PDB file of C-alpha atoms in Angstrom:
ATOM      1  CA  UNK A   1      -4.484 -29.077  14.074  1.00  0.00           C
ATOM      2  CA  UNK A   2      -1.025 -29.451  15.671  1.00  0.00           C
ATOM      3  CA  UNK A   3       1.405 -26.721  15.306  1.00  0.00           C
ATOM      4  CA  UNK A   4       3.737 -28.692  12.862  1.00  0.00           C
ATOM      5  CA  UNK A   5       0.778 -29.386  10.482  1.00  0.00           C
ATOM      6  CA  UNK A   6      -0.413 -25.310   9.979  1.00  0.00           C
ATOM      7  CA  UNK A   7       0.830 -22.769   7.335  1.00  0.00           C
ATOM      8  CA  UNK A   8       3.235 -20.502   8.518  1.00  0.00           C
ATOM      9  CA  UNK A   9       2.252 -16.839   8.630  1.00  0.00           C
ATOM     10  CA  UNK A  10       4.744 -14.107   8.717  1.00  0.00           C
ATOM     11  CA  UNK A  11       4.067 -10.192   9.174  1.00  0.00           C
ATOM     12  CA  UNK A  12       6.910  -7.633   8.010  1.00  0.00           C
ATOM     13  CA  UNK A  13       7.900  -3.761   8.762  1.00  0.00           C
ATOM     14  CA  UNK A  14       9.448  -1.298   6.535  1.00  0.00           C
ATOM     15  CA  UNK A  15       8.698   2.131   6.113  1.00  0.00           C
ATOM     16  CA  UNK A  16       5.137   2.799   7.399  1.00  0.00           C
ATOM     17  CA  UNK A  17       3.138   3.687   9.779  1.00  0.00           C
ATOM     18  CA  UNK A  18       1.577   0.083  10.919  1.00  0.00           C
ATOM     19  CA  UNK A  19      -1.991   0.908   9.884  1.00  0.00           C
ATOM     20  CA  UNK A  20      -1.668  -2.312   7.565  1.00  0.00           C
ATOM     21  CA  UNK A  21      -0.460  -4.470  10.114  1.00  0.00           C
ATOM     22  CA  UNK A  22      -2.941  -3.412  12.996  1.00  0.00           C
ATOM     23  CA  UNK A  23      -5.728  -4.212  10.321  1.00  0.00           C
ATOM     24  CA  UNK A  24      -4.663  -7.632  11.025  1.00  0.00           C
ATOM     25  CA  UNK A  25      -4.829  -7.273  14.585  1.00  0.00           C
ATOM     26  CA  UNK A  26      -8.630  -5.387  14.201  1.00  0.00           C
ATOM     27  CA  UNK A  27      -9.815  -8.447  13.067  1.00  0.00           C
ATOM     28  CA  UNK A  28     -10.736  -9.429  16.572  1.00  0.00           C
ATOM     29  CA  UNK A  29     -13.352 -11.971  16.035  1.00  0.00           C
ATOM     30  CA  UNK A  30     -11.961 -13.368  13.298  1.00  0.00           C
ATOM     31  CA  UNK A  31      -8.703 -13.484  14.980  1.00  0.00           C
ATOM     32  CA  UNK A  32      -8.569 -16.474  16.444  1.00  0.00           C
ATOM     33  CA  UNK A  33      -9.774 -18.615  14.674  1.00  0.00           C
ATOM     34  CA  UNK A  34      -7.675 -17.583  12.201  1.00  0.00           C
ATOM     35  CA  UNK A  35      -4.937 -18.320  14.732  1.00  0.00           C
ATOM     36  CA  UNK A  36      -6.201 -21.914  15.015  1.00  0.00           C
ATOM     37  CA  UNK A  37      -5.412 -22.107  11.107  1.00  0.00           C
ATOM     38  CA  UNK A  38      -2.122 -20.752  10.907  1.00  0.00           C
ATOM     39  CA  UNK A  39       1.132 -20.924  12.643  1.00  0.00           C
ATOM     40  CA  UNK A  40       1.928 -16.892  13.314  1.00  0.00           C
ATOM     41  CA  UNK A  41       5.800 -17.732  13.473  1.00  0.00           C
ATOM     42  CA  UNK A  42       7.326 -14.073  12.675  1.00  0.00           C
ATOM     43  CA  UNK A  43       4.902 -10.700  13.665  1.00  0.00           C
ATOM     44  CA  UNK A  44       6.545  -8.671  15.796  1.00  0.00           C
ATOM     45  CA  UNK A  45       3.690  -5.600  16.142  1.00  0.00           C
ATOM     46  CA  UNK A  46       1.812  -8.715  18.114  1.00  0.00           C
ATOM     47  CA  UNK A  47       5.267 -10.217  19.595  1.00  0.00           C
ATOM     48  CA  UNK A  48       8.690  -9.834  20.391  1.00  0.00           C
ATOM     49  CA  UNK A  49       9.354 -14.095  19.867  1.00  0.00           C
ATOM     50  CA  UNK A  50      11.080 -14.689  16.836  1.00  0.00           C
ATOM     51  CA  UNK A  51       8.953 -17.912  16.268  1.00  0.00           C
ATOM     52  CA  UNK A  52      10.474 -20.811  14.251  1.00  0.00           C
ATOM     53  CA  UNK A  53      13.509 -18.554  14.101  1.00  0.00           C
ATOM     54  CA  UNK A  54      16.362 -16.876  15.989  1.00  0.00           C
ATOM     55  CA  UNK A  55      18.304 -15.135  12.994  1.00  0.00           C
ATOM     56  CA  UNK A  56      18.660 -15.346   9.245  1.00  0.00           C
ATOM     57  CA  UNK A  57      22.094 -15.284   7.275  1.00  0.00           C
ATOM     58  CA  UNK A  58      24.419 -12.339   7.610  1.00  0.00           C
ATOM     59  CA  UNK A  59      21.958 -11.493  11.025  1.00  0.00           C
ATOM     60  CA  UNK A  60      18.584 -10.652   9.151  1.00  0.00           C
ATOM     61  CA  UNK A  61      15.747 -11.641  11.405  1.00  0.00           C
ATOM     62  CA  UNK A  62      13.613 -14.447  10.222  1.00  0.00           C
ATOM     63  CA  UNK A  63      15.520 -17.453   9.191  1.00  0.00           C
ATOM     64  CA  UNK A  64      11.973 -18.992   7.916  1.00  0.00           C
ATOM     65  CA  UNK A  65      10.708 -20.488   5.910  1.00  0.00           C
ATOM     66  CA  UNK A  66       7.437 -19.615   5.672  1.00  0.00           C
ATOM     67  CA  UNK A  67       4.278 -20.676   3.719  1.00  0.00           C
ATOM     68  CA  UNK A  68       2.666 -16.827   3.666  1.00  0.00           C
ATOM     69  CA  UNK A  69       4.665 -13.222   4.383  1.00  0.00           C
ATOM     70  CA  UNK A  70       2.177 -10.359   4.545  1.00  0.00           C
ATOM     71  CA  UNK A  71       4.701  -7.237   3.906  1.00  0.00           C
ATOM     72  CA  UNK A  72       4.085  -3.700   4.599  1.00  0.00           C
ATOM     73  CA  UNK A  73       6.391  -0.698   4.219  1.00  0.00           C
ATOM     74  CA  UNK A  74       8.128   0.513   1.195  1.00  0.00           C
ATOM     75  CA  UNK A  75      11.870   0.534   0.563  1.00  0.00           C
ATOM     76  CA  UNK A  76      14.207   3.587   1.731  1.00  0.00           C
ATOM     77  CA  UNK A  77      16.963   2.295   2.460  1.00  0.00           C
ATOM     78  CA  UNK A  78      20.190   0.292   1.558  1.00  0.00           C
ATOM     79  CA  UNK A  79      19.209  -1.749   5.041  1.00  0.00           C
ATOM     80  CA  UNK A  80      15.881  -2.525   3.466  1.00  0.00           C
ATOM     81  CA  UNK A  81      16.873  -3.755   0.326  1.00  0.00           C
ATOM     82  CA  UNK A  82      18.884  -6.428   1.356  1.00  0.00           C
ATOM     83  CA  UNK A  83      16.201  -7.525   3.963  1.00  0.00           C
ATOM     84  CA  UNK A  84      13.567  -7.378   1.493  1.00  0.00           C
ATOM     85  CA  UNK A  85      15.490  -9.801  -0.682  1.00  0.00           C
ATOM     86  CA  UNK A  86      16.112 -12.274   1.897  1.00  0.00           C
ATOM     87  CA  UNK A  87      12.110 -12.220   3.144  1.00  0.00           C
ATOM     88  CA  UNK A  88      11.377 -13.199  -0.577  1.00  0.00           C
ATOM     89  CA  UNK A  89      13.983 -16.098  -0.586  1.00  0.00           C
ATOM     90  CA  UNK A  90      12.962 -17.554   2.507  1.00  0.00           C
ATOM     91  CA  UNK A  91       8.880 -17.224   1.960  1.00  0.00           C
ATOM     92  CA  UNK A  92       6.893 -19.090  -0.008  1.00  0.00           C
ATOM     93  CA  UNK A  93       3.954 -16.438  -1.107  1.00  0.00           C
ATOM     94  CA  UNK A  94       4.709 -13.050  -0.553  1.00  0.00           C
ATOM     95  CA  UNK A  95       2.025 -10.613  -0.454  1.00  0.00           C
ATOM     96  CA  UNK A  96       2.600  -6.748   0.026  1.00  0.00           C
ATOM     97  CA  UNK A  97      -0.142  -4.986   1.913  1.00  0.00           C
ATOM     98  CA  UNK A  98      -1.035  -1.248   2.074  1.00  0.00           C
ATOM     99  CA  UNK A  99      -0.033   1.840  -0.097  1.00  0.00           C
ATOM    100  CA  UNK A 100       3.808   1.947   0.727  1.00  0.00           C
ATOM    101  CA  UNK A 101       4.310  -1.536   0.208  1.00  0.00           C
ATOM    102  CA  UNK A 102       2.249  -1.221  -3.375  1.00  0.00           C
ATOM    103  CA  UNK A 103       3.009   2.310  -4.412  1.00  0.00           C
ATOM    104  CA  UNK A 104       6.132   4.121  -2.132  1.00  0.00           C
ATOM    105  CA  UNK A 105       3.274   5.502   0.365  1.00  0.00           C
ATOM    106  CA  UNK A 106       3.277   9.297   1.154  1.00  0.00           C
ATOM    107  CA  UNK A 107       7.208   8.908   2.077  1.00  0.00           C
ATOM    108  CA  UNK A 108       7.412   8.602  -1.820  1.00  0.00           C
ATOM    109  CA  UNK A 109       7.075  12.056  -2.075  1.00  0.00           C
ATOM    110  CA  UNK A 110      10.504  12.840  -1.685  1.00  0.00           C
ATOM    111  CA  UNK A 111      11.431  10.958  -5.418  1.00  0.00           C
ATOM    112  CA  UNK A 112      10.467  14.673  -7.085  1.00  0.00           C
ATOM    113  CA  UNK A 113      12.208  16.392  -4.966  1.00  0.00           C
ATOM    114  CA  UNK A 114      16.450  15.919  -2.979  1.00  0.00           C
ATOM    115  CA  UNK A 115      15.908  14.077  -0.496  1.00  0.00           C
ATOM    116  CA  UNK A 116      19.162  15.742   1.130  1.00  0.00           C
ATOM    117  CA  UNK A 117      17.136  19.327   1.305  1.00  0.00           C
ATOM    118  CA  UNK A 118      14.911  17.707   3.311  1.00  0.00           C
ATOM    119  CA  UNK A 119      16.951  15.831   5.395  1.00  0.00           C
ATOM    120  CA  UNK A 120      18.904  18.752   5.892  1.00  0.00           C
ATOM    121  CA  UNK A 121      15.980  20.748   7.142  1.00  0.00           C
ATOM    122  CA  UNK A 122      14.336  18.214   9.203  1.00  0.00           C
ATOM    123  CA  UNK A 123      17.189  16.447  10.974  1.00  0.00           C
ATOM    124  CA  UNK A 124      19.986  17.992  14.061  1.00  0.00           C
ATOM    125  CA  UNK A 125      22.730  16.230  12.565  1.00  0.00           C
ATOM    126  CA  UNK A 126      21.651  14.964   8.833  1.00  0.00           C
ATOM    127  CA  UNK A 127      24.949  13.246   8.349  1.00  0.00           C
ATOM    128  CA  UNK A 128      23.558  10.460  10.653  1.00  0.00           C
ATOM    129  CA  UNK A 129      20.875   9.392   8.236  1.00  0.00           C
ATOM    130  CA  UNK A 130      21.055   6.797   5.836  1.00  0.00           C
ATOM    131  CA  UNK A 131      18.614   6.976   3.092  1.00  0.00           C
ATOM    132  CA  UNK A 132      17.758   6.609  -0.432  1.00  0.00           C
ATOM    133  CA  UNK A 133      16.869   9.208  -2.544  1.00  0.00           C
ATOM    134  CA  UNK A 134      13.970   7.744  -3.517  1.00  0.00           C
ATOM    135  CA  UNK A 135      11.054   5.341  -1.779  1.00  0.00           C
ATOM    136  CA  UNK A 136       9.861   2.553  -3.769  1.00  0.00           C
ATOM    137  CA  UNK A 137       7.376  -0.105  -3.871  1.00  0.00           C
ATOM    138  CA  UNK A 138       8.222  -3.726  -2.549  1.00  0.00           C
ATOM    139  CA  UNK A 139       7.693  -4.667  -6.258  1.00  0.00           C
ATOM    140  CA  UNK A 140      10.118  -2.741  -7.489  1.00  0.00           C
ATOM    141  CA  UNK A 141      12.839  -5.079  -5.760  1.00  0.00           C
ATOM    142  CA  UNK A 142      11.577  -8.277  -5.482  1.00  0.00           C
ATOM    143  CA  UNK A 143       8.734 -10.427  -7.301  1.00  0.00           C
ATOM    144  CA  UNK A 144       5.119 -10.295  -5.699  1.00  0.00           C
ATOM    145  CA  UNK A 145       2.445 -13.046  -5.631  1.00  0.00           C
ATOM    146  CA  UNK A 146       0.266 -10.476  -5.123  1.00  0.00           C
ATOM    147  CA  UNK A 147      -0.557  -6.583  -4.447  1.00  0.00           C
ATOM    148  CA  UNK A 148      -3.396  -5.776  -1.698  1.00  0.00           C
ATOM    149  CA  UNK A 149      -4.096  -2.204  -1.507  1.00  0.00           C
ATOM    150  CA  UNK A 150      -5.329   0.630   0.758  1.00  0.00           C
ATOM    151  CA  UNK A 151      -4.202   2.953   3.553  1.00  0.00           C
ATOM    152  CA  UNK A 152      -5.069   1.312   4.962  1.00  0.00           C
ATOM    153  CA  UNK A 153      -6.005  -2.217   3.444  1.00  0.00           C
ATOM    154  CA  UNK A 154      -9.279  -3.508   4.271  1.00  0.00           C
ATOM    155  CA  UNK A 155      -9.465  -5.985   6.786  1.00  0.00           C
ATOM    156  CA  UNK A 156     -12.007  -8.015   4.751  1.00  0.00           C
ATOM    157  CA  UNK A 157     -10.115  -7.654   1.351  1.00  0.00           C
ATOM    158  CA  UNK A 158      -6.639  -8.834   3.755  1.00  0.00           C
ATOM    159  CA  UNK A 159      -8.952 -12.097   5.560  1.00  0.00           C
ATOM    160  CA  UNK A 160      -9.698 -12.709   1.985  1.00  0.00           C
ATOM    161  CA  UNK A 161      -6.029 -13.009   1.002  1.00  0.00           C
ATOM    162  CA  UNK A 162      -5.259 -15.075   3.613  1.00  0.00           C
ATOM    163  CA  UNK A 163      -7.678 -17.550   3.384  1.00  0.00           C
ATOM    164  CA  UNK A 164      -7.421 -17.588  -0.366  1.00  0.00           C
ATOM    165  CA  UNK A 165      -3.346 -18.820   0.199  1.00  0.00           C
ATOM    166  CA  UNK A 166      -4.234 -21.286   2.917  1.00  0.00           C
ATOM    167  CA  UNK A 167      -6.448 -23.320   0.010  1.00  0.00           C
ATOM    168  CA  UNK A 168      -4.559 -22.630  -2.927  1.00  0.00           C
ATOM    169  CA  UNK A 169      -6.394 -20.158  -4.512  1.00  0.00           C
ATOM    170  CA  UNK A 170      -6.082 -16.496  -6.297  1.00  0.00           C
ATOM    171  CA  UNK A 171      -7.547 -13.975  -3.936  1.00  0.00           C
ATOM    172  CA  UNK A 172     -10.955 -12.815  -5.112  1.00  0.00           C
ATOM    173  CA  UNK A 173     -10.483  -9.079  -4.402  1.00  0.00           C
ATOM    174  CA  UNK A 174     -13.047  -7.148  -6.822  1.00  0.00           C
ATOM    175  CA  UNK A 175     -10.390  -4.879  -9.330  1.00  0.00           C
ATOM    176  CA  UNK A 176     -13.025  -2.046  -9.746  1.00  0.00           C
ATOM    177  CA  UNK A 177     -13.223   1.257  -9.152  1.00  0.00           C
ATOM    178  CA  UNK A 178     -15.092   3.482  -6.151  1.00  0.00           C
ATOM    179  CA  UNK A 179     -17.735   4.483  -8.420  1.00  0.00           C
ATOM    180  CA  UNK A 180     -19.149   0.979  -8.778  1.00  0.00           C
ATOM    181  CA  UNK A 181     -18.807   0.760  -4.847  1.00  0.00           C
ATOM    182  CA  UNK A 182     -21.117   4.091  -4.497  1.00  0.00           C
ATOM    183  CA  UNK A 183     -23.566   2.713  -7.240  1.00  0.00           C
ATOM    184  CA  UNK A 184     -23.948  -0.358  -4.899  1.00  0.00           C
ATOM    185  CA  UNK A 185     -24.430   2.072  -1.879  1.00  0.00           C
ATOM    186  CA  UNK A 186     -26.893   4.088  -4.123  1.00  0.00           C
ATOM    187  CA  UNK A 187     -24.569   7.352  -3.351  1.00  0.00           C
ATOM    188  CA  UNK A 188     -25.465  10.376  -5.338  1.00  0.00           C
ATOM    189  CA  UNK A 189     -22.189  11.001  -7.635  1.00  0.00           C
ATOM    190  CA  UNK A 190     -20.754  14.204  -5.931  1.00  0.00           C
ATOM    191  CA  UNK A 191     -18.760  14.963  -9.290  1.00  0.00           C
ATOM    192  CA  UNK A 192     -22.302  14.770 -11.371  1.00  0.00           C
ATOM    193  CA  UNK A 193     -24.406  16.455  -8.753  1.00  0.00           C
ATOM    194  CA  UNK A 194     -21.552  19.433  -7.304  1.00  0.00           C
ATOM    195  CA  UNK A 195     -18.842  19.633  -9.396  1.00  0.00           C
ATOM    196  CA  UNK A 196     -16.878  17.922  -6.965  1.00  0.00           C
ATOM    197  CA  UNK A 197     -13.660  17.220  -8.212  1.00  0.00           C
ATOM    198  CA  UNK A 198     -12.757  13.227  -7.342  1.00  0.00           C
ATOM    199  CA  UNK A 199     -10.667  10.210  -8.134  1.00  0.00           C
ATOM    200  CA  UNK A 200     -13.100   7.581  -7.724  1.00  0.00           C
ATOM    201  CA  UNK A 201     -13.265   6.745 -11.358  1.00  0.00           C
ATOM    202  CA  UNK A 202      -9.241   5.488 -11.064  1.00  0.00           C
ATOM    203  CA  UNK A 203      -9.052   4.417  -8.238  1.00  0.00           C
ATOM    204  CA  UNK A 204      -9.220   1.062  -7.152  1.00  0.00           C
ATOM    205  CA  UNK A 205     -11.959  -0.474  -4.787  1.00  0.00           C
ATOM    206  CA  UNK A 206     -12.191  -1.201  -1.193  1.00  0.00           C
ATOM    207  CA  UNK A 207     -12.670   1.640   1.192  1.00  0.00           C
ATOM    208  CA  UNK A 208     -16.621   1.118   0.435  1.00  0.00           C
ATOM    209  CA  UNK A 209     -17.267   4.763  -0.927  1.00  0.00           C
ATOM    210  CA  UNK A 210     -16.979   6.676   2.486  1.00  0.00           C
ATOM    211  CA  UNK A 211     -15.191   9.673   1.249  1.00  0.00           C
ATOM    212  CA  UNK A 212     -18.349  10.346  -1.281  1.00  0.00           C
ATOM    213  CA  UNK A 213     -21.252   8.842   1.447  1.00  0.00           C
ATOM    214  CA  UNK A 214     -20.125  12.115   3.384  1.00  0.00           C
ATOM    215  CA  UNK A 215     -20.228  14.708  -0.145  1.00  0.00           C
ATOM    216  CA  UNK A 216     -16.357  14.579  -0.261  1.00  0.00           C
ATOM    217  CA  UNK A 217     -14.621  13.760  -3.525  1.00  0.00           C
ATOM    218  CA  UNK A 218     -12.623  10.320  -3.330  1.00  0.00           C
ATOM    219  CA  UNK A 219      -8.574  11.125  -2.466  1.00  0.00           C
ATOM    220  CA  UNK A 220      -7.254   7.873  -3.735  1.00  0.00           C
ATOM    221  CA  UNK A 221      -6.640   6.501  -1.040  1.00  0.00           C
ATOM    222  CA  UNK A 222      -6.410   2.703  -2.308  1.00  0.00           C
ATOM    223  CA  UNK A 223      -4.252   3.764  -5.710  1.00  0.00           C
ATOM    224  CA  UNK A 224      -5.271   2.957  -9.046  1.00  0.00           C
ATOM    225  CA  UNK A 225      -7.162   1.150 -10.998  1.00  0.00           C
ATOM    226  CA  UNK A 226      -5.916  -1.430 -13.284  1.00  0.00           C
ATOM    227  CA  UNK A 227      -5.257   0.791 -17.077  1.00  0.00           C
ATOM    228  CA  UNK A 228      -6.839   4.165 -15.568  1.00  0.00           C
ATOM    229  CA  UNK A 229      -7.949   6.382 -17.750  1.00  0.00           C
ATOM    230  CA  UNK A 230      -6.360   9.635 -17.261  1.00  0.00           C
ATOM    231  CA  UNK A 231      -6.659  11.461 -19.752  1.00  0.00           C
ATOM    232  CA  UNK A 232     -10.314  11.776 -19.454  1.00  0.00           C
ATOM    233  CA  UNK A 233      -9.923  12.033 -15.378  1.00  0.00           C
ATOM    234  CA  UNK A 234      -7.781  14.711 -15.881  1.00  0.00           C
ATOM    235  CA  UNK A 235     -10.126  16.063 -18.367  1.00  0.00           C
ATOM    236  CA  UNK A 236     -12.894  16.486 -15.727  1.00  0.00           C
ATOM    237  CA  UNK A 237     -10.925  17.525 -12.807  1.00  0.00           C
ATOM    238  CA  UNK A 238      -9.944  20.504 -14.975  1.00  0.00           C
ATOM    239  CA  UNK A 239     -13.924  21.254 -15.564  1.00  0.00           C
ATOM    240  CA  UNK A 240     -14.237  21.117 -12.143  1.00  0.00           C
ATOM    241  CA  UNK A 241     -11.669  23.606 -10.982  1.00  0.00           C
ATOM    242  CA  UNK A 242      -8.263  22.130 -10.617  1.00  0.00           C
ATOM    243  CA  UNK A 243      -5.453  23.843 -12.293  1.00  0.00           C
ATOM    244  CA  UNK A 244      -2.277  21.705 -13.001  1.00  0.00           C
ATOM    245  CA  UNK A 245      -0.417  21.785  -9.779  1.00  0.00           C
ATOM    246  CA  UNK A 246      -3.749  20.803  -8.008  1.00  0.00           C
ATOM    247  CA  UNK A 247      -4.386  17.866 -10.099  1.00  0.00           C
ATOM    248  CA  UNK A 248      -0.471  16.920  -9.939  1.00  0.00           C
ATOM    249  CA  UNK A 249      -1.264  16.962  -6.327  1.00  0.00           C
ATOM    250  CA  UNK A 250      -3.728  14.947  -5.761  1.00  0.00           C
ATOM    251  CA  UNK A 251      -2.378  12.139  -7.849  1.00  0.00           C
ATOM    252  CA  UNK A 252       0.831  12.395  -5.902  1.00  0.00           C
ATOM    253  CA  UNK A 253      -0.183  11.379  -2.038  1.00  0.00           C
ATOM    254  CA  UNK A 254      -0.860   8.128  -0.445  1.00  0.00           C
ATOM    255  CA  UNK A 255       0.227   6.274  -3.705  1.00  0.00           C
ATOM    256  CA  UNK A 256       2.376   8.814  -5.341  1.00  0.00           C
ATOM    257  CA  UNK A 257       5.280   6.113  -7.105  1.00  0.00           C
ATOM    258  CA  UNK A 258       2.632   4.181  -8.196  1.00  0.00           C
ATOM    259  CA  UNK A 259       3.424   3.546 -11.824  1.00  0.00           C
ATOM    260  CA  UNK A 260      -0.152   4.077 -13.031  1.00  0.00           C
ATOM    261  CA  UNK A 261       0.259   7.389 -12.260  1.00  0.00           C
ATOM    262  CA  UNK A 262       3.222   8.594 -13.916  1.00  0.00           C
ATOM    263  CA  UNK A 263       1.838   9.988 -17.040  1.00  0.00           C
ATOM    264  CA  UNK A 264      -0.290  12.379 -14.906  1.00  0.00           C
ATOM    265  CA  UNK A 265       1.861  15.531 -14.989  1.00  0.00           C
ATOM    266  CA  UNK A 266       2.596  15.630 -18.961  1.00  0.00           C
ATOM    267  CA  UNK A 267      -1.503  15.085 -19.559  1.00  0.00           C
ATOM    268  CA  UNK A 268      -2.010  17.929 -16.961  1.00  0.00           C
ATOM    269  CA  UNK A 269      -0.249  20.315 -18.546  1.00  0.00           C
ATOM    270  CA  UNK A 270      -1.919  22.994 -20.332  1.00  0.00           C
ATOM    271  CA  UNK A 271      -4.460  23.236 -17.089  1.00  0.00           C
ATOM    272  CA  UNK A 272      -2.943  25.810 -15.439  1.00  0.00           C
ATOM    273  CA  UNK A 273       0.636  27.829 -15.150  1.00  0.00           C
ATOM    274  CA  UNK A 274       1.859  26.968 -11.550  1.00  0.00           C
ATOM    275  CA  UNK A 275       3.960  24.480 -11.497  1.00  0.00           C
ATOM    276  CA  UNK A 276       4.265  21.614  -8.836  1.00  0.00           C
ATOM    277  CA  UNK A 277       7.140  22.079  -6.106  1.00  0.00           C
TER     278      UNK A 277
END
């Protein structure tokens, strides 16, 4: 297939650890066939070359247009907000990848505290650090065509998303919970068997139920399922020995800014006397 006939793919980074971008590079055997089907036009993790294009308006990277953009990371600065609007404008389809891009990431813990206090405690010259008071998902700023959850994402799910958009269909990424994956693997429920607190019932599948398979409760790396039953989940966590503070903290990890988890503090009230810090 000639370069001119191949769909163009761009990969972008915002506030994140790069782990989800590396998932694409870790595809190994699948990466070469993929590279033969698409033109990877912008991917600074892989190459410093801009591919299709020098600079866009106001000096923003990437001139586009791109058929598919994969976006990792959350919006944490005014510059981020300006960049994502530019990227949305030059992308036919935009897919967010990973917990940072879909739910604010670990850095969204700032949303529940005073970011100025954090900045002064961490940096010797905090006045030189420009940042927003919140870390928000990409969907809070621009329309998103699909969200791929995970910390990091599942490489097979990523390949499914890219393939789906190459052939013009909706990605087939299962929406069931981690509990379903435990059943498939034949893993004994750690909550039923041992009373271990586990977020599996309200967490999106994709990890293969790694933690329960090794006797640990799910930590919620893949974010919330659609319409999670938080009341039932939080009552169970309380029965398994978690206090109100414990419950709030366990939901404020990889997907701290997920709107589905917004009601957690109110629902958890009364499980214990401690207040989240």
